[in-house]
JSON list of C-alpha atoms in Angstrom, two decimals:
[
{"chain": "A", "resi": 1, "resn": "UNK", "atom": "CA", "xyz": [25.19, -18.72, -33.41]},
{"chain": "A", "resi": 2, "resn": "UNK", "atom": "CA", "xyz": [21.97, -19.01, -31.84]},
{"chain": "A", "resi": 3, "resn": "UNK", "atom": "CA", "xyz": [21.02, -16.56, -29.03]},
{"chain": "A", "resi": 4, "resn": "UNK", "atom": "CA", "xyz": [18.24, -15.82, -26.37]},
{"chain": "A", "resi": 5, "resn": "UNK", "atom": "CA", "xyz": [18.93, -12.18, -24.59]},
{"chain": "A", "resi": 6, "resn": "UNK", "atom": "CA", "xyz": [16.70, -11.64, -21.86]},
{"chain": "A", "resi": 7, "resn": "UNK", "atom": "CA", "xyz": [15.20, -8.41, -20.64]},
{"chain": "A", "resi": 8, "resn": "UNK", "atom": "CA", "xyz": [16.97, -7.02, -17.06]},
{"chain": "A", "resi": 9, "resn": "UNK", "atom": "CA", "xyz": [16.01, -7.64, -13.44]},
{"chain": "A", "resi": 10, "resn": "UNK", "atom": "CA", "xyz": [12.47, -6.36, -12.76]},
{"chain": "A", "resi": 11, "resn": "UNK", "atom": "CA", "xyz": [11.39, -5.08, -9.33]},
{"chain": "A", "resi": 12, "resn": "UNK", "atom": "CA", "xyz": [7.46, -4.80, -8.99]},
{"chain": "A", "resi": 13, "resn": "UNK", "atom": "CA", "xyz": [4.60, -4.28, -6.82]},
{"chain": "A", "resi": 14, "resn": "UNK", "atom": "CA", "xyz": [2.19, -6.93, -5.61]},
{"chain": "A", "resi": 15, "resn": "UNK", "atom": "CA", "xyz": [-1.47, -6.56, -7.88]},
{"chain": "A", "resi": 16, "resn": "UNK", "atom": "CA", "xyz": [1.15, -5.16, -10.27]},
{"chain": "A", "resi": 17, "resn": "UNK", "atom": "CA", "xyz": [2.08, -6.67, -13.82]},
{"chain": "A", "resi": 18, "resn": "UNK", "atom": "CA", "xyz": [5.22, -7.29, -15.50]},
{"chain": "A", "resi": 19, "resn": "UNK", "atom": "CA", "xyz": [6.33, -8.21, -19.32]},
{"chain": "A", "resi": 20, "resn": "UNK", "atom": "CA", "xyz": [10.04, -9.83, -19.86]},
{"chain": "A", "resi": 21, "resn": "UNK", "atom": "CA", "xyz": [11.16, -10.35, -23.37]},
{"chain": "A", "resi": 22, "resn": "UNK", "atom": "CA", "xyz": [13.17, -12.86, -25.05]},
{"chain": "A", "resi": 23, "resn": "UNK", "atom": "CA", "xyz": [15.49, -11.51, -27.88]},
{"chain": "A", "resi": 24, "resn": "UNK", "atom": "CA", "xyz": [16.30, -14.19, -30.30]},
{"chain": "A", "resi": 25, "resn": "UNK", "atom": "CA", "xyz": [19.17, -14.04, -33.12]},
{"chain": "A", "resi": 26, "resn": "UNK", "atom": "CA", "xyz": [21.43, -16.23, -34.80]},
{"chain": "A", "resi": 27, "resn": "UNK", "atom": "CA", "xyz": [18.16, -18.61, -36.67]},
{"chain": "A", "resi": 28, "resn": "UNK", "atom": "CA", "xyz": [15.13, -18.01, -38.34]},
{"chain": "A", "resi": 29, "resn": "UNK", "atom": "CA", "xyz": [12.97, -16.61, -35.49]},
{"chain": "A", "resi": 30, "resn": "UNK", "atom": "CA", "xyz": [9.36, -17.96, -37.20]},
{"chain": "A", "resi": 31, "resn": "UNK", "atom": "CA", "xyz": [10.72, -22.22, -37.25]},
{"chain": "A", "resi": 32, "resn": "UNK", "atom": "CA", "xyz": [10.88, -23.26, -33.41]},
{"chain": "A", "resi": 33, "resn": "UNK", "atom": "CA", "xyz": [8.96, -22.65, -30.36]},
{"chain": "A", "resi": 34, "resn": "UNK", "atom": "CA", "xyz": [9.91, -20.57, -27.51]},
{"chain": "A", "resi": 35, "resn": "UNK", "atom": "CA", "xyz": [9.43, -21.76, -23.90]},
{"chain": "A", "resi": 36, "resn": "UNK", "atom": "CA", "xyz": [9.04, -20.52, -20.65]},
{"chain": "A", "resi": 37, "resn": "UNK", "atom": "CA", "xyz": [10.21, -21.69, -17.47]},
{"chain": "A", "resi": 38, "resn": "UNK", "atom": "CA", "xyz": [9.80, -20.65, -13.97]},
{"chain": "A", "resi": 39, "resn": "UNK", "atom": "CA", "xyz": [12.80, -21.09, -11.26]},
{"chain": "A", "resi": 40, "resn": "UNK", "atom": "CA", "xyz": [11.63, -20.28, -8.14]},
{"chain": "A", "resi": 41, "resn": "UNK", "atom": "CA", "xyz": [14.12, -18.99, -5.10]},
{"chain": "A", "resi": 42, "resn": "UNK", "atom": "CA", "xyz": [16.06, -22.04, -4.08]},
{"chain": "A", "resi": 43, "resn": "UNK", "atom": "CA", "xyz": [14.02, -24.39, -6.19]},
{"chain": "A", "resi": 44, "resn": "UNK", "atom": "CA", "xyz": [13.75, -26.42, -8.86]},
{"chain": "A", "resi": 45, "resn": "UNK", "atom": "CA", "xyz": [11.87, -25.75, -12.65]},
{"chain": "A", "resi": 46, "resn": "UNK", "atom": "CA", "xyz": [8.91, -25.36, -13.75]},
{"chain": "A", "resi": 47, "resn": "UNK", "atom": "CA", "xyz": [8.07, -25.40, -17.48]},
{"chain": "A", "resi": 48, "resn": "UNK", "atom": "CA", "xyz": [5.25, -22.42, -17.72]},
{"chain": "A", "resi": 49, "resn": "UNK", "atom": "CA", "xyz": [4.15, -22.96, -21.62]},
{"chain": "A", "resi": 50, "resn": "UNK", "atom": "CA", "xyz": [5.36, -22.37, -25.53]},
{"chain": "A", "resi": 51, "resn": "UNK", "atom": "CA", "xyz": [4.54, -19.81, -27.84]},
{"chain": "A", "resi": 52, "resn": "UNK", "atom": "CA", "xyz": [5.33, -20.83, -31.64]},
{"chain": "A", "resi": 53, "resn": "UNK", "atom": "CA", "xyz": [6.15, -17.49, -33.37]},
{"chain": "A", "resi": 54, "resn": "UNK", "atom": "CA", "xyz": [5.29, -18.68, -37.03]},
{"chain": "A", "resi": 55, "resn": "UNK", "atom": "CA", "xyz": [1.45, -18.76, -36.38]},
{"chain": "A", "resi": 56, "resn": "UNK", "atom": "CA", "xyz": [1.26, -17.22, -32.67]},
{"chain": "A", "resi": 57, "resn": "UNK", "atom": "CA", "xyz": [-0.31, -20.62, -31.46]},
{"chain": "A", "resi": 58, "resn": "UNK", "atom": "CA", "xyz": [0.17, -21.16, -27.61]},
{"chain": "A", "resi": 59, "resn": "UNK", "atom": "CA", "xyz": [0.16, -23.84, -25.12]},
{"chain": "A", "resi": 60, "resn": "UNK", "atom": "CA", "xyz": [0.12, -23.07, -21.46]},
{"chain": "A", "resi": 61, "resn": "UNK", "atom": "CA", "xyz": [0.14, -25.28, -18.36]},
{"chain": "A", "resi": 62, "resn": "UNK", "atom": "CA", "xyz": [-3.20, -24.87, -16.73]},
{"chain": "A", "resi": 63, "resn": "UNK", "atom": "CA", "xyz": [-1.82, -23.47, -13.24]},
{"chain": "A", "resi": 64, "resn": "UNK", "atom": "CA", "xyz": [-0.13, -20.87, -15.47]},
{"chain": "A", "resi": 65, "resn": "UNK", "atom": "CA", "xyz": [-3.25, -19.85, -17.42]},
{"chain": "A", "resi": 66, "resn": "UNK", "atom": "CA", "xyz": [-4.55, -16.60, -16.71]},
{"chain": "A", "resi": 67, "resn": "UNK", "atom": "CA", "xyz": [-1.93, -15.26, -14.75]},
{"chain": "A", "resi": 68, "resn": "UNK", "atom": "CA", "xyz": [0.79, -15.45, -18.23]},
{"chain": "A", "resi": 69, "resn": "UNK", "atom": "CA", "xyz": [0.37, -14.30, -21.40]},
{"chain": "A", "resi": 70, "resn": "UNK", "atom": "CA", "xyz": [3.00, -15.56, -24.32]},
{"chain": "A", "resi": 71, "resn": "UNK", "atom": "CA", "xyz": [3.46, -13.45, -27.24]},
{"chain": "A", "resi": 72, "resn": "UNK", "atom": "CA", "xyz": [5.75, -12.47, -30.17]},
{"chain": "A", "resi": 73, "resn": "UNK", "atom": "CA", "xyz": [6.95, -9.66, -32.34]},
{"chain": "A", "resi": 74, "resn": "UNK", "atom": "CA", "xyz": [8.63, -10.95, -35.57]},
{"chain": "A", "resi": 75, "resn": "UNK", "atom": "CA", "xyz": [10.05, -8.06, -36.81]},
{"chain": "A", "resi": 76, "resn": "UNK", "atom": "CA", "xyz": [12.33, -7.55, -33.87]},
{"chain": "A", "resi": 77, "resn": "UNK", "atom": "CA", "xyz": [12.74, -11.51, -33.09]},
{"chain": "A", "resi": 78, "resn": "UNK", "atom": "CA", "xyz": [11.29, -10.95, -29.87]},
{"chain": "A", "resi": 79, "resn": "UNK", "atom": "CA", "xyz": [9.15, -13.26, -27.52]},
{"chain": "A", "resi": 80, "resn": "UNK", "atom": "CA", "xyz": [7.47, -11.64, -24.34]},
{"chain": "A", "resi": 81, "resn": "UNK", "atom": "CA", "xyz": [6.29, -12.97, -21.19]},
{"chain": "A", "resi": 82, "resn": "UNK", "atom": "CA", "xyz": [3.69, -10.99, -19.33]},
{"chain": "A", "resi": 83, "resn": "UNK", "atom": "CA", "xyz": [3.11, -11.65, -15.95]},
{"chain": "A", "resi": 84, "resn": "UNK", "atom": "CA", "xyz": [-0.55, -10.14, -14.11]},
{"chain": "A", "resi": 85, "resn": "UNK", "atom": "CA", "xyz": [-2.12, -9.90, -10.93]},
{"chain": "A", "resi": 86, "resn": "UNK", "atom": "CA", "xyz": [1.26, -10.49, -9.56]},
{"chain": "A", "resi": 87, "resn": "UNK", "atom": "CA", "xyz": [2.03, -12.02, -5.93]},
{"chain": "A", "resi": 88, "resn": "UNK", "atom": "CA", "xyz": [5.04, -13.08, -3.99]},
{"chain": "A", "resi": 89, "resn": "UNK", "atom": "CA", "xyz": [4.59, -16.48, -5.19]},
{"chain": "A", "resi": 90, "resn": "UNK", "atom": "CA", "xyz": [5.61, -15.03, -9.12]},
{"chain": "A", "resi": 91, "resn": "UNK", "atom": "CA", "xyz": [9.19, -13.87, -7.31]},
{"chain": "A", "resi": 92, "resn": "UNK", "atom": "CA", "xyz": [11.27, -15.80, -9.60]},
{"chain": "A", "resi": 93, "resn": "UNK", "atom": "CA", "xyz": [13.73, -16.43, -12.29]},
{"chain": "A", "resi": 94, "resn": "UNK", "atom": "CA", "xyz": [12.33, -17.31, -15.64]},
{"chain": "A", "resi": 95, "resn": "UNK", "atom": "CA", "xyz": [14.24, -18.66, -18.70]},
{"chain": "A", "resi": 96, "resn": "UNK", "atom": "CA", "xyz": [12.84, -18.26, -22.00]},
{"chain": "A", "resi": 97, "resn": "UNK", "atom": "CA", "xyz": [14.58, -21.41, -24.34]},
{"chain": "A", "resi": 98, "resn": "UNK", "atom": "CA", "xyz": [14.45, -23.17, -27.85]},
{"chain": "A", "resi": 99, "resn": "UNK", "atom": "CA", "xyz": [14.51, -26.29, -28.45]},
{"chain": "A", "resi": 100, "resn": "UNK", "atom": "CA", "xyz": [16.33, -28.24, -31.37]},
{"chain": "A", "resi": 101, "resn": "UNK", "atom": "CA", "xyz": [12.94, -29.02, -32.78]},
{"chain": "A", "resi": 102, "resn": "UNK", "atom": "CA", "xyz": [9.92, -28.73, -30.54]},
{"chain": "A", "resi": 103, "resn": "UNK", "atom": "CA", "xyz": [11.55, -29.61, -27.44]},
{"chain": "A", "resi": 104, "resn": "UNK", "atom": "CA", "xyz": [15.07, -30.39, -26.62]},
{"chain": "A", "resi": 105, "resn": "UNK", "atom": "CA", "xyz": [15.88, -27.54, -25.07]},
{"chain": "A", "resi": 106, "resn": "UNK", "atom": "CA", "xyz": [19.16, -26.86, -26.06]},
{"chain": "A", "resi": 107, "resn": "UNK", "atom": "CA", "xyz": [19.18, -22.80, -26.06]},
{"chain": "A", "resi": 108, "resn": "UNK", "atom": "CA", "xyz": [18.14, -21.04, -23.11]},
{"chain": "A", "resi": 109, "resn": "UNK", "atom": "CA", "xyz": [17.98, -17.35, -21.99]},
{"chain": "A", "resi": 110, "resn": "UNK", "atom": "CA", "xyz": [20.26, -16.14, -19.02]},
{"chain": "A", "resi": 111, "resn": "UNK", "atom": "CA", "xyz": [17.33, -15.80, -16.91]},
{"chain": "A", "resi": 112, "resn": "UNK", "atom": "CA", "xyz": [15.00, -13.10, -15.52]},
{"chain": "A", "resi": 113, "resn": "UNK", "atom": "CA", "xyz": [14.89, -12.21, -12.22]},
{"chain": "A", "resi": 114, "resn": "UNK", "atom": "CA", "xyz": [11.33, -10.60, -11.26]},
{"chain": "A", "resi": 115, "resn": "UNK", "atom": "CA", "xyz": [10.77, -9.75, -7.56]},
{"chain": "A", "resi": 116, "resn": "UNK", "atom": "CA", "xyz": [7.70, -8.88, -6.21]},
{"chain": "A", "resi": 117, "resn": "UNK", "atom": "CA", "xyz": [7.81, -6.70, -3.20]},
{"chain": "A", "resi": 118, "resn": "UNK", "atom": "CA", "xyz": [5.37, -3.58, -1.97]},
{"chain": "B", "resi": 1, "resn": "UNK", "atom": "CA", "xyz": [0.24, -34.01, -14.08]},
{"chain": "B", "resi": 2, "resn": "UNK", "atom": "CA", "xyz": [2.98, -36.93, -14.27]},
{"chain": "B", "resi": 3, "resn": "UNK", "atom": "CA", "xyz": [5.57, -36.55, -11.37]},
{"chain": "B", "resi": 4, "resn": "UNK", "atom": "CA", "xyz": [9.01, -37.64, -12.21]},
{"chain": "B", "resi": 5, "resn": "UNK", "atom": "CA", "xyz": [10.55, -38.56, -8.56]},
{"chain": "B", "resi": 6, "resn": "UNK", "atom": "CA", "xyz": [14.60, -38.38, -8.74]},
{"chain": "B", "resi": 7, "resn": "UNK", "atom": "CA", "xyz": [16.76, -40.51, -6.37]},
{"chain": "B", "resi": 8, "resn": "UNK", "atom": "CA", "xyz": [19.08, -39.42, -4.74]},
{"chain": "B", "resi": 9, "resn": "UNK", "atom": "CA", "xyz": [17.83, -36.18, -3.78]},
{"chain": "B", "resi": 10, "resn": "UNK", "atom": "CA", "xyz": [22.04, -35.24, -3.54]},
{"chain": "B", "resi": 11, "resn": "UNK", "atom": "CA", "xyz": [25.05, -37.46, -4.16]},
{"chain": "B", "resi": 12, "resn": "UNK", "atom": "CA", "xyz": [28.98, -36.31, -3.28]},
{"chain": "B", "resi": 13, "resn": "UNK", "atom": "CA", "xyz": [31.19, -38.12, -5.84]},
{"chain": "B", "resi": 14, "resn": "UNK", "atom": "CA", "xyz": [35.48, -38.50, -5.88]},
{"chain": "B", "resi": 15, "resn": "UNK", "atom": "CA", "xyz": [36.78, -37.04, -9.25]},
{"chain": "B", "resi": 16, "resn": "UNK", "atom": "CA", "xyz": [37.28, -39.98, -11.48]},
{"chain": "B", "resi": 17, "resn": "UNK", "atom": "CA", "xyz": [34.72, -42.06, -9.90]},
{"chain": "B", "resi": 18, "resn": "UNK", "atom": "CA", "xyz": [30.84, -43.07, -11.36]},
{"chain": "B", "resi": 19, "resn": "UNK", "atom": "CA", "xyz": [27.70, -41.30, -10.77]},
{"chain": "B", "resi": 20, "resn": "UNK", "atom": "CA", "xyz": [24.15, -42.56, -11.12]},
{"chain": "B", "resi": 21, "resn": "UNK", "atom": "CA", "xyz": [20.93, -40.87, -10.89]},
{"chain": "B", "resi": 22, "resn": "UNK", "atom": "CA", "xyz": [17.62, -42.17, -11.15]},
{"chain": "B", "resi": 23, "resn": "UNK", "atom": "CA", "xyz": [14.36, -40.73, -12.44]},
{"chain": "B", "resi": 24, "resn": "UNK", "atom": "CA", "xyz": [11.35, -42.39, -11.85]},
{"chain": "B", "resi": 25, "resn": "UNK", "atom": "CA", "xyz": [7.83, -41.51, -14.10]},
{"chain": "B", "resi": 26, "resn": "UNK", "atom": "CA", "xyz": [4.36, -41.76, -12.15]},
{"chain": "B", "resi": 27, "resn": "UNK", "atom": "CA", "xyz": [3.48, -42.51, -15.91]},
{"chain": "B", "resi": 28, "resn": "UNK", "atom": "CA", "xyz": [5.18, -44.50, -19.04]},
{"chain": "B", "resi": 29, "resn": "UNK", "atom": "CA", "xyz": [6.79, -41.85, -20.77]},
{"chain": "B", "resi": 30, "resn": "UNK", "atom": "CA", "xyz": [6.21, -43.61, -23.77]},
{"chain": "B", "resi": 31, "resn": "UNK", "atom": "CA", "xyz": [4.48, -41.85, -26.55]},
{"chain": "B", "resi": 32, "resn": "UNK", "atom": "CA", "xyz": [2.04, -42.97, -29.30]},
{"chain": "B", "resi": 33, "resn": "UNK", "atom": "CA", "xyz": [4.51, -42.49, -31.93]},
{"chain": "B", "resi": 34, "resn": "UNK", "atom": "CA", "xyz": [6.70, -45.21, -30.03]},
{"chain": "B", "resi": 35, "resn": "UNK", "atom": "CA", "xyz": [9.12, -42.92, -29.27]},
{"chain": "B", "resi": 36, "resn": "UNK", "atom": "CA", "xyz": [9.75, -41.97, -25.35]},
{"chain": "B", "resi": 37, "resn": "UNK", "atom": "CA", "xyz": [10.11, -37.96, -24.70]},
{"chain": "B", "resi": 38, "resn": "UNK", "atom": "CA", "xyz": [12.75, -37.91, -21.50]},
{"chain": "B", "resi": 39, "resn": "UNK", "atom": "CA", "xyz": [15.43, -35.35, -21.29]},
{"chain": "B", "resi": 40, "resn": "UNK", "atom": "CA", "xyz": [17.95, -34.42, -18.71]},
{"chain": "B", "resi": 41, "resn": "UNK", "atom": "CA", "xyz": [19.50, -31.20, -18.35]},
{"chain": "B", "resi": 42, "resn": "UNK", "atom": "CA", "xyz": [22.34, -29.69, -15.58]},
{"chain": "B", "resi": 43, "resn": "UNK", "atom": "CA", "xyz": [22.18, -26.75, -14.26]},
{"chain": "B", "resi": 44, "resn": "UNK", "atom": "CA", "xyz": [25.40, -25.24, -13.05]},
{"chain": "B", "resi": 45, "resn": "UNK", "atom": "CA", "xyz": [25.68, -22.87, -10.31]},
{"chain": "B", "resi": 46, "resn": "UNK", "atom": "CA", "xyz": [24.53, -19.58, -11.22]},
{"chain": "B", "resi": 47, "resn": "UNK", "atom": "CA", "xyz": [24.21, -20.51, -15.01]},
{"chain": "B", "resi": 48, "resn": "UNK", "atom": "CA", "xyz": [21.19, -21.40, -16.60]},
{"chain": "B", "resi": 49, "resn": "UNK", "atom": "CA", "xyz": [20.25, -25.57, -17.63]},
{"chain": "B", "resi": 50, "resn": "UNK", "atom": "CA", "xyz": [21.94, -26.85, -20.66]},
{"chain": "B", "resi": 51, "resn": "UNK", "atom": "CA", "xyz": [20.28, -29.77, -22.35]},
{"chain": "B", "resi": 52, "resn": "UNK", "atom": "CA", "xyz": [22.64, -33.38, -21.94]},
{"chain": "B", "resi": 53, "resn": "UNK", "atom": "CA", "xyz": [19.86, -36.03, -23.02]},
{"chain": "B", "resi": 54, "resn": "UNK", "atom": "CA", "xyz": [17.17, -36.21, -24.98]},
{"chain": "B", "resi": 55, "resn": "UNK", "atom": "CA", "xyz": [14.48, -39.36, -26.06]},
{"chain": "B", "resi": 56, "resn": "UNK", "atom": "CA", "xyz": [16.17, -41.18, -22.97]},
{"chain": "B", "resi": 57, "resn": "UNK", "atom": "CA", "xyz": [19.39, -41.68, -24.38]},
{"chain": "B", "resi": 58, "resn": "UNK", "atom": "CA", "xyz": [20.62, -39.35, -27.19]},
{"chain": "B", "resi": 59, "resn": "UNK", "atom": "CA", "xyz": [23.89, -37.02, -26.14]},
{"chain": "B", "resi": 60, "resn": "UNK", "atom": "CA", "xyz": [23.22, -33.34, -27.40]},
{"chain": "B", "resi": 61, "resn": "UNK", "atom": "CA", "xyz": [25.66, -31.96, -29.63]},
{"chain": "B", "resi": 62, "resn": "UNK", "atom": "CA", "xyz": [28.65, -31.63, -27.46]},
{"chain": "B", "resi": 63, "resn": "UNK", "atom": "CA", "xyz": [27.98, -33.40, -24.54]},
{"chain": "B", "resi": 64, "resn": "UNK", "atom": "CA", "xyz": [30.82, -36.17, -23.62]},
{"chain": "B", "resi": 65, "resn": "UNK", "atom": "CA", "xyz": [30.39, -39.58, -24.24]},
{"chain": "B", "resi": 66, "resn": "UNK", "atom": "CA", "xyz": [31.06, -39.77, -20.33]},
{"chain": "B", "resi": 67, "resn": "UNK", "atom": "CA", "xyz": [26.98, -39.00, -19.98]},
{"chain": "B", "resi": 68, "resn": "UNK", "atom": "CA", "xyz": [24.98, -42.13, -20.81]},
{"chain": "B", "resi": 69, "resn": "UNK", "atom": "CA", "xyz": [21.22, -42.18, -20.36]},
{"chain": "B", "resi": 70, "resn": "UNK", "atom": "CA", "xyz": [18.80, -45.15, -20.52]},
{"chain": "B", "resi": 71, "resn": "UNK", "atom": "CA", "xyz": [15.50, -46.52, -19.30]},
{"chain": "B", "resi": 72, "resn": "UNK", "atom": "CA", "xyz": [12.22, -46.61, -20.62]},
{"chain": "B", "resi": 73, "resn": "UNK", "atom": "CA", "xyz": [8.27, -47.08, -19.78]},
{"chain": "B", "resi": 74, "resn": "UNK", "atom": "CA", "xyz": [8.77, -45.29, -16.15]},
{"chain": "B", "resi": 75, "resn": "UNK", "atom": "CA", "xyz": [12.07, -46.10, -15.02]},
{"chain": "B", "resi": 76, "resn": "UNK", "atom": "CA", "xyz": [14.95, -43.67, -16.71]},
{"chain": "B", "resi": 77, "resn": "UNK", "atom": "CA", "xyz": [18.95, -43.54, -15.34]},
{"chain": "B", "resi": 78, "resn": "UNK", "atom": "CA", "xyz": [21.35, -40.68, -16.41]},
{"chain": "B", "resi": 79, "resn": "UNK", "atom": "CA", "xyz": [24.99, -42.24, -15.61]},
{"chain": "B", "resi": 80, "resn": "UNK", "atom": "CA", "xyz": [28.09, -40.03, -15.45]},
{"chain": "B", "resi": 81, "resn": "UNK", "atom": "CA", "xyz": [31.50, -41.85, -15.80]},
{"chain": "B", "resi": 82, "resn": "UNK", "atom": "CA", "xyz": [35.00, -40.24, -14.93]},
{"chain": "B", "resi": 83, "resn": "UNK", "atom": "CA", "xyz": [33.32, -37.39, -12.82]},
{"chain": "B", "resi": 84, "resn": "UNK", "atom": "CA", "xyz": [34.85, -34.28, -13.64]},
{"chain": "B", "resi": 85, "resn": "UNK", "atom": "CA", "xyz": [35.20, -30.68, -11.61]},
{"chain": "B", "resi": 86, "resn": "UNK", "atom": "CA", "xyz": [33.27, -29.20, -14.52]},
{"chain": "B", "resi": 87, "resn": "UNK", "atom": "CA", "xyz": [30.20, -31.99, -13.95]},
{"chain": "B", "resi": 88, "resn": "UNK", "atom": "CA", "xyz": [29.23, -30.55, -10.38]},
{"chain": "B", "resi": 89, "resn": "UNK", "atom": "CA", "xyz": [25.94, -28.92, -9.81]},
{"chain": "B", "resi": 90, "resn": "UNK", "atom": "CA", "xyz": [22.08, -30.03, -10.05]},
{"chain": "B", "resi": 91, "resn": "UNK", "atom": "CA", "xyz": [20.31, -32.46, -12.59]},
{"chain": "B", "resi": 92, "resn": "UNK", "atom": "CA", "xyz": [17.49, -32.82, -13.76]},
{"chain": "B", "resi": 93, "resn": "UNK", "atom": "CA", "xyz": [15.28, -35.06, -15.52]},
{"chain": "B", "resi": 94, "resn": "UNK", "atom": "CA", "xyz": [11.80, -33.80, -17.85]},
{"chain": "B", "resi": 95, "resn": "UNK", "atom": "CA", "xyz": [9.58, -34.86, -19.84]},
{"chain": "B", "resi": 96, "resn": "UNK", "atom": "CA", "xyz": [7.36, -34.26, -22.53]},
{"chain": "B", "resi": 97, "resn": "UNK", "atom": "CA", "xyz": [5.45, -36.95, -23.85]},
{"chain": "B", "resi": 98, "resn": "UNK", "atom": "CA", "xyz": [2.53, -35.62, -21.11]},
{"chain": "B", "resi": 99, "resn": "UNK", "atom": "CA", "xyz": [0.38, -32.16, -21.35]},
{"chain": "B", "resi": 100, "resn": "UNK", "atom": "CA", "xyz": [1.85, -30.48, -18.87]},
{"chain": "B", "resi": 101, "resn": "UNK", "atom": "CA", "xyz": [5.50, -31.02, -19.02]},
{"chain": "B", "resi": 102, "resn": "UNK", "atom": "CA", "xyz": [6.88, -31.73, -15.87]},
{"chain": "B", "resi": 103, "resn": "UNK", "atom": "CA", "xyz": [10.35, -31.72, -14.55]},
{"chain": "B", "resi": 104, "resn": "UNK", "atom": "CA", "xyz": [12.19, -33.94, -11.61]},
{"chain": "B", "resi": 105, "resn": "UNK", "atom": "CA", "xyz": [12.42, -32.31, -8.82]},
{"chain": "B", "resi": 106, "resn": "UNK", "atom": "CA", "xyz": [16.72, -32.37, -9.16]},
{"chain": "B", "resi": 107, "resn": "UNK", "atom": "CA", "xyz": [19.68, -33.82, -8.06]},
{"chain": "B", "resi": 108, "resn": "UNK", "atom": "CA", "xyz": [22.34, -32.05, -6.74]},
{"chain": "B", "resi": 109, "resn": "UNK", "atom": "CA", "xyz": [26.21, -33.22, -7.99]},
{"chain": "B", "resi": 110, "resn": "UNK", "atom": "CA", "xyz": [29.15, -32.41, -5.24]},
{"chain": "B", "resi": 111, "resn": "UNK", "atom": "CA", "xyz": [32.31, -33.22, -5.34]},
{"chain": "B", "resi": 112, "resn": "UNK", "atom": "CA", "xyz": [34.21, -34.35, -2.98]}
]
């Protein structure tokens, strides 16, 4: 069956960086995108950008751009997140998820929690 | 960015009973290939979203027939009939037929 494991809760420092992974098993890792998506504390989502791990193309939303940087390793199954530069305002959860085909998302992580706190 | 506005913002429902919730597009969701890109998903406490919908009004693989959604160009409705304990917690509506994809901003499911 298809599964996302996410990397554990991550405490960091303001300025600081961060990279959260995305294990995928249970389908061939190369044939659907991986998303991002941003929860804020007590809020709703936020869909952050895609990374499709056959070719390593990327999409990001523009207010995500620079401060996230999507990448893959195939020969572990694993997507990564890297946050930089990071603020308060990056104190989130954040889901990585597949869809059926591009979207759809119809497998999602459990969620990362990253806190950002001096 | 299109901005999907979601009425009501929370709605308490009697087991049993009918739930509606609306999702309104500040854009047609409709896409050049004819098709219309608009998904809802629930997200139950402390769990992450699971998908319900997708193109406006196909169940996911799973889902009970008790979720129906509909709607196109800008106006979209995800109906729940028969309420059940299991249906409570907060819904919402996305799309993807515009760069970026946006989601509503949710609507919370109580029970009564």
């Amino acid at each position: 069956q298809v599964q996302l494991q996410q990397s554990g809760t991550e405490l960091v420092k303001p300025a600081s960086s961060v990279k959260i992974s995305c294990k995928a098993s249970g389908y061939t890792f190369t044939s659907n995108y991986i998303h991002w998506i941003r929860q804020q504390p007590g809020d709703g989502l936020e869909w952050i950008g895609w990374i499709y791990p056959g070719n390593g193309d990327t999409k990001y939303y523009q207010k995500f751009d620079g401060k996230t940087t999507l990448t893959t390793d195939k020969s572990s199954s694993t997507a990564y997140m890297q946050l930089s530069s990071l603020t308060s305002e990056d104190s989130a959860v954040y889901f990585c998820a597949r869809g059926m085909g591009i979207f759809g998302f119809a497998y999602w992580g459990q969620g990362t929690l990253v806190t950002v706190s001096s | 960015d299109v901005v999907l506005t979601q009425t009501p913002v929370s709605l308490s429902v009697t087991l049993g009973d009918q739930a509606s919730i609306s999702c309104r597009s500040s854009q047609s969701l409709e896409y050049s290939d004819g098709y219309t890109y608009l998904e809802w998903y629930l997200q139950k406490p402390g769990q992450s979203p699971q998908l319900l919908i997708y193109e406006v009004s196909n169940r996911f693989s799973g889902v009970p027939d008790r979720f129906i959604g509909s709607g196109s160009g800008t106006d979209f409705t995800l109906k729940i009939s028969r309420v059940e304990p299991e249906d409570l917690g907060v819904y919402y509506c996305f799309q993807v037929t515009h760069d970026p994809f946006t989601f509503g901003s949710g609507t919370k499911l109580e029970i009564k």
